[in-house]
PDB file of C-alpha atoms in Angstrom:
ATOM      1  CA  UNK C   1      16.395  45.001  -7.714  1.00  0.00           C
ATOM      2  CA  UNK C   2      14.332  42.439  -9.633  1.00  0.00           C
ATOM      3  CA  UNK C   3      12.475  43.637 -12.669  1.00  0.00           C
ATOM      4  CA  UNK C   4       8.714  43.772 -11.995  1.00  0.00           C
ATOM      5  CA  UNK C   5       8.123  41.621 -15.077  1.00  0.00           C
ATOM      6  CA  UNK C   6      10.300  38.787 -13.776  1.00  0.00           C
ATOM      7  CA  UNK C   7       8.306  38.097 -10.595  1.00  0.00           C
ATOM      8  CA  UNK C   8       5.069  37.079 -12.405  1.00  0.00           C
ATOM      9  CA  UNK C   9       7.143  34.785 -14.636  1.00  0.00           C
ATOM     10  CA  UNK C  10       8.666  33.103 -11.571  1.00  0.00           C
ATOM     11  CA  UNK C  11       5.193  32.511 -10.133  1.00  0.00           C
ATOM     12  CA  UNK C  12       4.024  31.171 -13.509  1.00  0.00           C
ATOM     13  CA  UNK C  13       6.982  28.804 -13.595  1.00  0.00           C
ATOM     14  CA  UNK C  14       6.252  27.544 -10.065  1.00  0.00           C
ATOM     15  CA  UNK C  15       2.590  27.028 -10.973  1.00  0.00           C
ATOM     16  CA  UNK C  16       3.496  25.008 -14.060  1.00  0.00           C
ATOM     17  CA  UNK C  17       6.014  23.036 -12.005  1.00  0.00           C
ATOM     18  CA  UNK C  18       3.348  22.050  -9.455  1.00  0.00           C
ATOM     19  CA  UNK C  19       0.978  21.062 -12.271  1.00  0.00           C
ATOM     20  CA  UNK C  20       3.756  18.840 -13.643  1.00  0.00           C
ATOM     21  CA  UNK C  21       4.309  17.285 -10.198  1.00  0.00           C
ATOM     22  CA  UNK C  22       0.561  16.646  -9.896  1.00  0.00           C
ATOM     23  CA  UNK C  23       0.469  14.913 -13.294  1.00  0.00           C
ATOM     24  CA  UNK C  24       3.449  12.692 -12.485  1.00  0.00           C
ATOM     25  CA  UNK C  25       1.920  11.836  -9.112  1.00  0.00           C
ATOM     26  CA  UNK C  26      -1.443  10.918 -10.655  1.00  0.00           C
ATOM     27  CA  UNK C  27       0.228   8.751 -13.306  1.00  0.00           C
ATOM     28  CA  UNK C  28       2.176   6.886 -10.611  1.00  0.00           C
ATOM     29  CA  UNK C  29      -0.916   6.480  -8.398  1.00  0.00           C
ATOM     30  CA  UNK C  30      -2.917   5.104 -11.329  1.00  0.00           C
ATOM     31  CA  UNK C  31      -0.186   2.585 -12.184  1.00  0.00           C
ATOM     32  CA  UNK C  32       0.046   1.486  -8.540  1.00  0.00           C
ATOM     33  CA  UNK C  33      -3.728   0.994  -8.445  1.00  0.00           C
ATOM     34  CA  UNK C  34      -3.566  -1.033 -11.676  1.00  0.00           C
ATOM     35  CA  UNK C  35      -0.945  -3.244 -10.014  1.00  0.00           C
ATOM     36  CA  UNK C  36      -3.531  -4.097  -7.344  1.00  0.00           C
ATOM     37  CA  UNK C  37      -2.827  -1.541  -4.631  1.00  0.00           C
ATOM     38  CA  UNK C  38      -5.646   0.181  -2.731  1.00  0.00           C
ATOM     39  CA  UNK C  39      -6.301   3.756  -3.901  1.00  0.00           C
ATOM     40  CA  UNK C  40      -5.622   5.473  -0.576  1.00  0.00           C
ATOM     41  CA  UNK C  41      -2.515   3.394   0.075  1.00  0.00           C
ATOM     42  CA  UNK C  42      -1.255   4.071  -3.456  1.00  0.00           C
ATOM     43  CA  UNK C  43      -1.685   7.831  -3.088  1.00  0.00           C
ATOM     44  CA  UNK C  44      -0.055   8.004   0.351  1.00  0.00           C
ATOM     45  CA  UNK C  45       2.938   5.925  -0.702  1.00  0.00           C
ATOM     46  CA  UNK C  46       3.346   7.823  -3.988  1.00  0.00           C
ATOM     47  CA  UNK C  47       3.436  11.169  -2.160  1.00  0.00           C
ATOM     48  CA  UNK C  48       5.867   9.698   0.352  1.00  0.00           C
ATOM     49  CA  UNK C  49       8.236   8.524  -2.382  1.00  0.00           C
ATOM     50  CA  UNK C  50       7.963  11.652  -4.515  1.00  0.00           C
ATOM     51  CA  UNK C  51       8.733  13.932  -1.570  1.00  0.00           C
ATOM     52  CA  UNK C  52      11.376  11.557  -0.151  1.00  0.00           C
ATOM     53  CA  UNK C  53       9.787  11.783   3.294  1.00  0.00           C
ATOM     54  CA  UNK C  54      10.487   8.092   3.897  1.00  0.00           C
ATOM     55  CA  UNK C  55       7.405   6.872   5.742  1.00  0.00           C
ATOM     56  CA  UNK C  56       8.235   3.330   6.887  1.00  0.00           C
ATOM     57  CA  UNK C  57       4.751   1.928   7.441  1.00  0.00           C
ATOM     58  CA  UNK C  58       3.810  -1.710   6.921  1.00  0.00           C
ATOM     59  CA  UNK C  59       2.118  -0.569   3.716  1.00  0.00           C
ATOM     60  CA  UNK C  60       5.510   0.373   2.288  1.00  0.00           C
ATOM     61  CA  UNK C  61       6.322  -3.353   2.171  1.00  0.00           C
ATOM     62  CA  UNK C  62       3.603  -3.681  -0.480  1.00  0.00           C
ATOM     63  CA  UNK C  63       5.840  -1.466  -2.630  1.00  0.00           C
ATOM     64  CA  UNK C  64       9.275  -2.780  -1.700  1.00  0.00           C
ATOM     65  CA  UNK C  65       8.376  -6.462  -2.144  1.00  0.00           C
ATOM     66  CA  UNK C  66       6.616  -6.007  -5.488  1.00  0.00           C
ATOM     67  CA  UNK C  67       8.946  -5.956  -8.534  1.00  0.00           C
ATOM     68  CA  UNK C  68       6.761  -3.694 -10.691  1.00  0.00           C
ATOM     69  CA  UNK C  69       5.872  -1.257  -7.922  1.00  0.00           C
ATOM     70  CA  UNK C  70       9.562  -1.048  -7.011  1.00  0.00           C
ATOM     71  CA  UNK C  71      10.325   0.323 -10.485  1.00  0.00           C
ATOM     72  CA  UNK C  72       7.577   2.940 -10.116  1.00  0.00           C
ATOM     73  CA  UNK C  73       9.005   3.827  -6.704  1.00  0.00           C
ATOM     74  CA  UNK C  74      12.521   4.273  -8.106  1.00  0.00           C
ATOM     75  CA  UNK C  75      11.204   6.627 -10.784  1.00  0.00           C
ATOM     76  CA  UNK C  76       9.228   8.687  -8.248  1.00  0.00           C
ATOM     77  CA  UNK C  77      12.166   9.024  -5.870  1.00  0.00           C
ATOM     78  CA  UNK C  78      14.576  10.048  -8.637  1.00  0.00           C
ATOM     79  CA  UNK C  79      12.040  12.389 -10.233  1.00  0.00           C
ATOM     80  CA  UNK C  80      11.340  14.062  -6.902  1.00  0.00           C
ATOM     81  CA  UNK C  81      15.021  14.656  -6.188  1.00  0.00           C
ATOM     82  CA  UNK C  82      16.034  15.833  -9.661  1.00  0.00           C
ATOM     83  CA  UNK C  83      12.912  17.911 -10.333  1.00  0.00           C
ATOM     84  CA  UNK C  84      13.569  19.982  -7.207  1.00  0.00           C
ATOM     85  CA  UNK C  85      17.126  20.616  -8.359  1.00  0.00           C
ATOM     86  CA  UNK C  86      15.879  21.522 -11.832  1.00  0.00           C
ATOM     87  CA  UNK C  87      13.281  23.902 -10.389  1.00  0.00           C
ATOM     88  CA  UNK C  88      15.910  25.772  -8.366  1.00  0.00           C
ATOM     89  CA  UNK C  89      18.258  25.945 -11.329  1.00  0.00           C
ATOM     90  CA  UNK C  90      15.454  27.063 -13.641  1.00  0.00           C
ATOM     91  CA  UNK C  91      14.363  29.871 -11.323  1.00  0.00           C
ATOM     92  CA  UNK C  92      17.967  31.068 -11.312  1.00  0.00           C
ATOM     93  CA  UNK C  93      17.897  30.944 -15.106  1.00  0.00           C
ATOM     94  CA  UNK C  94      14.655  32.921 -15.215  1.00  0.00           C
ATOM     95  CA  UNK C  95      16.195  35.585 -13.047  1.00  0.00           C
ATOM     96  CA  UNK C  96      18.935  35.931 -15.663  1.00  0.00           C
ATOM     97  CA  UNK C  97      16.180  36.309 -18.308  1.00  0.00           C
ATOM     98  CA  UNK C  98      17.062  33.100 -20.159  1.00  0.00           C
ATOM     99  CA  UNK C  99      13.453  31.864 -20.092  1.00  0.00           C
ATOM    100  CA  UNK C 100      12.455  28.201 -20.422  1.00  0.00           C
ATOM    101  CA  UNK C 101       8.707  28.562 -19.840  1.00  0.00           C
ATOM    102  CA  UNK C 102       7.703  27.271 -23.284  1.00  0.00           C
ATOM    103  CA  UNK C 103       9.752  24.086 -22.904  1.00  0.00           C
ATOM    104  CA  UNK C 104       8.266  23.428 -19.470  1.00  0.00           C
ATOM    105  CA  UNK C 105       4.734  23.929 -20.796  1.00  0.00           C
ATOM    106  CA  UNK C 106       5.416  21.423 -23.581  1.00  0.00           C
ATOM    107  CA  UNK C 107       6.746  18.831 -21.098  1.00  0.00           C
ATOM    108  CA  UNK C 108       3.756  19.394 -18.822  1.00  0.00           C
ATOM    109  CA  UNK C 109       1.339  18.933 -21.729  1.00  0.00           C
ATOM    110  CA  UNK C 110       3.068  15.678 -22.668  1.00  0.00           C
ATOM    111  CA  UNK C 111       2.638  14.360 -19.122  1.00  0.00           C
ATOM    112  CA  UNK C 112      -1.003  15.475 -19.285  1.00  0.00           C
ATOM    113  CA  UNK C 113      -1.485  13.341 -22.399  1.00  0.00           C
ATOM    114  CA  UNK C 114       0.210  10.384 -20.662  1.00  0.00           C
ATOM    115  CA  UNK C 115      -2.130  10.776 -17.666  1.00  0.00           C
ATOM    116  CA  UNK C 116      -5.171  10.870 -19.971  1.00  0.00           C
ATOM    117  CA  UNK C 117      -4.051   7.629 -21.637  1.00  0.00           C
ATOM    118  CA  UNK C 118      -3.255   5.945 -18.300  1.00  0.00           C
ATOM    119  CA  UNK C 119      -6.716   6.820 -16.955  1.00  0.00           C
ATOM    120  CA  UNK C 120      -8.573   5.153 -19.856  1.00  0.00           C
ATOM    121  CA  UNK C 121     -10.350   1.863 -19.163  1.00  0.00           C
ATOM    122  CA  UNK C 122      -8.702   0.106 -22.090  1.00  0.00           C
ATOM    123  CA  UNK C 123      -5.210   0.986 -20.830  1.00  0.00           C
ATOM    124  CA  UNK C 124      -6.125  -0.024 -17.267  1.00  0.00           C
ATOM    125  CA  UNK C 125      -7.461  -3.377 -18.433  1.00  0.00           C
ATOM    126  CA  UNK C 126      -4.484  -4.076 -20.689  1.00  0.00           C
ATOM    127  CA  UNK C 127      -1.819  -3.066 -18.157  1.00  0.00           C
ATOM    128  CA  UNK C 128      -3.513  -4.965 -15.339  1.00  0.00           C
ATOM    129  CA  UNK C 129      -3.298  -8.113 -17.439  1.00  0.00           C
ATOM    130  CA  UNK C 130       0.311  -7.341 -18.374  1.00  0.00           C
ATOM    131  CA  UNK C 131       1.333  -6.790 -14.759  1.00  0.00           C
ATOM    132  CA  UNK C 132      -0.165 -10.070 -13.567  1.00  0.00           C
ATOM    133  CA  UNK C 133       1.224 -11.950 -16.569  1.00  0.00           C
ATOM    134  CA  UNK C 134       4.706 -10.573 -15.893  1.00  0.00           C
ATOM    135  CA  UNK C 135       4.549 -11.620 -12.239  1.00  0.00           C
ATOM    136  CA  UNK C 136       3.411 -15.157 -13.078  1.00  0.00           C
ATOM    137  CA  UNK C 137       5.913 -15.538 -15.921  1.00  0.00           C
ATOM    138  CA  UNK C 138       9.061 -14.123 -14.328  1.00  0.00           C
ATOM    139  CA  UNK C 139       8.617 -14.853 -10.613  1.00  0.00           C
ATOM    140  CA  UNK C 140       8.070 -18.032  -8.656  1.00  0.00           C
ATOM    141  CA  UNK C 141       5.218 -18.192  -6.134  1.00  0.00           C
ATOM    142  CA  UNK C 142       7.596 -17.929  -3.164  1.00  0.00           C
ATOM    143  CA  UNK C 143       9.126 -14.760  -4.662  1.00  0.00           C
ATOM    144  CA  UNK C 144       5.822 -12.880  -4.820  1.00  0.00           C
ATOM    145  CA  UNK C 145       4.665 -10.547  -2.033  1.00  0.00           C
ATOM    146  CA  UNK C 146       2.626 -12.354   0.614  1.00  0.00           C
ATOM    147  CA  UNK C 147      -0.299  -9.973   0.085  1.00  0.00           C
ATOM    148  CA  UNK C 148      -0.292 -10.601  -3.676  1.00  0.00           C
ATOM    149  CA  UNK C 149      -0.903 -14.300  -3.072  1.00  0.00           C
ATOM    150  CA  UNK C 150      -3.618 -13.974  -0.425  1.00  0.00           C
ATOM    151  CA  UNK C 151      -5.474 -10.788  -1.381  1.00  0.00           C
ATOM    152  CA  UNK C 152      -7.236 -12.383  -4.337  1.00  0.00           C
ATOM    153  CA  UNK C 153     -10.470 -10.399  -3.995  1.00  0.00           C
ATOM    154  CA  UNK C 154     -11.443  -7.073  -2.503  1.00  0.00           C
ATOM    155  CA  UNK C 155     -13.417  -8.807   0.250  1.00  0.00           C
ATOM    156  CA  UNK C 156     -10.556 -11.063   1.362  1.00  0.00           C
ATOM    157  CA  UNK C 157      -8.672 -10.507   4.587  1.00  0.00           C
ATOM    158  CA  UNK C 158      -5.633 -11.894   6.361  1.00  0.00           C
ATOM    159  CA  UNK C 159      -5.397 -10.940  10.024  1.00  0.00           C
ATOM    160  CA  UNK C 160      -4.513 -12.137  13.503  1.00  0.00           C
ATOM    161  CA  UNK C 161      -7.097 -12.520  16.262  1.00  0.00           C
ATOM    162  CA  UNK C 162      -6.010 -12.416  19.894  1.00  0.00           C
ATOM    163  CA  UNK C 163      -8.052 -14.501  22.299  1.00  0.00           C
ATOM    164  CA  UNK C 164      -8.457 -13.089  25.821  1.00  0.00           C
ATOM    165  CA  UNK C 165      -9.807 -14.701  28.990  1.00  0.00           C
ATOM    166  CA  UNK C 166     -13.345 -13.408  28.349  1.00  0.00           C
ATOM    167  CA  UNK C 167     -13.615 -14.768  24.818  1.00  0.00           C
ATOM    168  CA  UNK C 168     -16.434 -17.304  24.284  1.00  0.00           C
ATOM    169  CA  UNK C 169     -14.031 -19.410  22.226  1.00  0.00           C
ATOM    170  CA  UNK C 170     -11.779 -20.284  25.189  1.00  0.00           C
ATOM    171  CA  UNK C 171     -11.739 -24.083  25.821  1.00  0.00           C
ATOM    172  CA  UNK C 172     -13.450 -24.784  22.503  1.00  0.00           C
ATOM    173  CA  UNK C 173     -11.884 -26.995  19.825  1.00  0.00           C
ATOM    174  CA  UNK C 174     -10.553 -25.343  16.675  1.00  0.00           C
ATOM    175  CA  UNK C 175     -12.501 -27.732  14.462  1.00  0.00           C
ATOM    176  CA  UNK C 176     -15.722 -26.558  16.139  1.00  0.00           C
ATOM    177  CA  UNK C 177     -14.924 -22.899  15.497  1.00  0.00           C
ATOM    178  CA  UNK C 178     -13.564 -23.219  11.972  1.00  0.00           C
ATOM    179  CA  UNK C 179     -16.266 -25.107  10.114  1.00  0.00           C
ATOM    180  CA  UNK C 180     -15.236 -26.473   6.713  1.00  0.00           C
ATOM    181  CA  UNK C 181     -18.097 -24.928   4.712  1.00  0.00           C
ATOM    182  CA  UNK C 182     -17.412 -21.378   5.984  1.00  0.00           C
ATOM    183  CA  UNK C 183     -15.215 -18.976   4.031  1.00  0.00           C
ATOM    184  CA  UNK C 184     -12.514 -18.731   6.701  1.00  0.00           C
ATOM    185  CA  UNK C 185      -9.274 -20.668   7.175  1.00  0.00           C
ATOM    186  CA  UNK C 186      -7.034 -21.017  10.204  1.00  0.00           C
ATOM    187  CA  UNK C 187      -3.455 -20.782   8.891  1.00  0.00           C
ATOM    188  CA  UNK C 188      -1.571 -21.186  12.154  1.00  0.00           C
ATOM    189  CA  UNK C 189      -1.713 -20.457  15.885  1.00  0.00           C
ATOM    190  CA  UNK C 190       0.832 -18.509  17.894  1.00  0.00           C
ATOM    191  CA  UNK C 191       0.915 -19.783  21.453  1.00  0.00           C
ATOM    192  CA  UNK C 192       3.599 -17.977  23.399  1.00  0.00           C
ATOM    193  CA  UNK C 193       6.779 -18.295  21.343  1.00  0.00           C
ATOM    194  CA  UNK C 194       5.497 -21.371  19.514  1.00  0.00           C
ATOM    195  CA  UNK C 195       3.867 -21.352  16.069  1.00  0.00           C
ATOM    196  CA  UNK C 196       1.567 -24.314  15.559  1.00  0.00           C
ATOM    197  CA  UNK C 197       0.594 -25.327  12.028  1.00  0.00           C
ATOM    198  CA  UNK C 198       0.445 -29.085  11.574  1.00  0.00           C
ATOM    199  CA  UNK C 199      -1.834 -29.918  14.502  1.00  0.00           C
ATOM    200  CA  UNK C 200      -3.660 -26.594  14.648  1.00  0.00           C
ATOM    201  CA  UNK C 201      -7.169 -27.984  14.054  1.00  0.00           C
ATOM    202  CA  UNK C 202      -6.805 -30.451  16.938  1.00  0.00           C
ATOM    203  CA  UNK C 203      -5.977 -27.714  19.441  1.00  0.00           C
ATOM    204  CA  UNK C 204      -8.248 -26.521  22.209  1.00  0.00           C
ATOM    205  CA  UNK C 205      -8.295 -22.729  22.233  1.00  0.00           C
ATOM    206  CA  UNK C 206      -6.596 -21.118  25.209  1.00  0.00           C
ATOM    207  CA  UNK C 207      -6.559 -17.561  26.487  1.00  0.00           C
ATOM    208  CA  UNK C 208      -3.708 -15.509  24.962  1.00  0.00           C
ATOM    209  CA  UNK C 209      -3.685 -17.641  21.798  1.00  0.00           C
ATOM    210  CA  UNK C 210      -3.213 -15.615  18.625  1.00  0.00           C
ATOM    211  CA  UNK C 211      -5.075 -17.057  15.632  1.00  0.00           C
ATOM    212  CA  UNK C 212      -3.884 -16.163  12.137  1.00  0.00           C
ATOM    213  CA  UNK C 213      -6.860 -16.433   9.835  1.00  0.00           C
ATOM    214  CA  UNK C 214      -7.605 -15.850   6.158  1.00  0.00           C
ATOM    215  CA  UNK C 215     -10.912 -15.640   4.337  1.00  0.00           C
ATOM    216  CA  UNK C 216     -13.926 -13.430   3.817  1.00  0.00           C
ATOM    217  CA  UNK C 217     -13.669 -10.104   5.607  1.00  0.00           C
ATOM    218  CA  UNK C 218     -17.369 -10.241   6.487  1.00  0.00           C
ATOM    219  CA  UNK C 219     -17.194 -13.797   7.859  1.00  0.00           C
ATOM    220  CA  UNK C 220     -14.093 -13.055   9.949  1.00  0.00           C
ATOM    221  CA  UNK C 221     -15.634  -9.862  11.337  1.00  0.00           C
ATOM    222  CA  UNK C 222     -18.876 -11.636  12.169  1.00  0.00           C
ATOM    223  CA  UNK C 223     -17.160 -14.535  13.958  1.00  0.00           C
ATOM    224  CA  UNK C 224     -14.511 -12.522  15.818  1.00  0.00           C
ATOM    225  CA  UNK C 225     -16.258  -9.158  16.076  1.00  0.00           C
ATOM    226  CA  UNK C 226     -15.771  -8.847  19.855  1.00  0.00           C
ATOM    227  CA  UNK C 227     -12.115  -9.905  19.762  1.00  0.00           C
ATOM    228  CA  UNK C 228     -11.276  -7.567  16.875  1.00  0.00           C
ATOM    229  CA  UNK C 229     -13.085  -4.652  18.556  1.00  0.00           C
ATOM    230  CA  UNK C 230     -11.043  -5.182  21.744  1.00  0.00           C
ATOM    231  CA  UNK C 231      -7.820  -5.337  19.742  1.00  0.00           C
ATOM    232  CA  UNK C 232      -8.648  -2.075  17.965  1.00  0.00           C
ATOM    233  CA  UNK C 233      -9.583  -0.363  21.234  1.00  0.00           C
ATOM    234  CA  UNK C 234      -6.343  -1.526  22.872  1.00  0.00           C
ATOM    235  CA  UNK C 235      -4.300  -0.313  19.917  1.00  0.00           C
ATOM    236  CA  UNK C 236      -6.020   3.075  20.012  1.00  0.00           C
ATOM    237  CA  UNK C 237      -5.349   3.415  23.755  1.00  0.00           C
ATOM    238  CA  UNK C 238      -1.668   2.579  23.227  1.00  0.00           C
ATOM    239  CA  UNK C 239      -1.393   5.198  20.473  1.00  0.00           C
ATOM    240  CA  UNK C 240      -3.018   7.850  22.666  1.00  0.00           C
ATOM    241  CA  UNK C 241      -0.658   7.053  25.542  1.00  0.00           C
ATOM    242  CA  UNK C 242       2.325   7.169  23.195  1.00  0.00           C
ATOM    243  CA  UNK C 243       1.172  10.532  21.822  1.00  0.00           C
ATOM    244  CA  UNK C 244       1.012  11.970  25.342  1.00  0.00           C
ATOM    245  CA  UNK C 245       4.548  10.858  26.215  1.00  0.00           C
TER     246      UNK C 245
END
């Protein structure tokens, strides 16, 4: 039977272990945010990598295609796997009364100090500059993630807009819809299986065209509010149907 004094020590060890996991997670999330990733996306992907749950969302491409974020991801995956093995082994050690609580507390405190440093504004500013400098210095433009090139500001957006039969833009010329002095660009048009780039501005918009646009989020939403709302509603309906199956 286990000694009554051992059980509290096991719980203490598990508590310290979870504090350590939290610190590592926060450090990784902060570094991902510094690299330009959205806070919520950074946290979700960091948890996914640390727990090795393997969520394969489109957002994961923001990690896989970014050289710096890839290194953070590798560390998180390896740390998650090895730390679990270490925890199991350590609990077994505790049960044999060869305690390692002090060493774990020291390691946890060190990670706490690292997190404090990473959270400072000076570190954030310096590392942000370093990250962008490294990308520009070591990688060609075509090697960088697509989002890194286009998402220059928080208010920028790249999206596709599907035109249906009821859209007011049907039978209108592209050059009438995409005015030069507005903060919105038409990159290309998908019409059936064809992608049209070179002559895109000379096209007359047809139903079922898919416009790939880039520019101000507010301008895009204002111009294609109805189309985007229909797309979102359709997507939500499809997800609900899929959930019921």
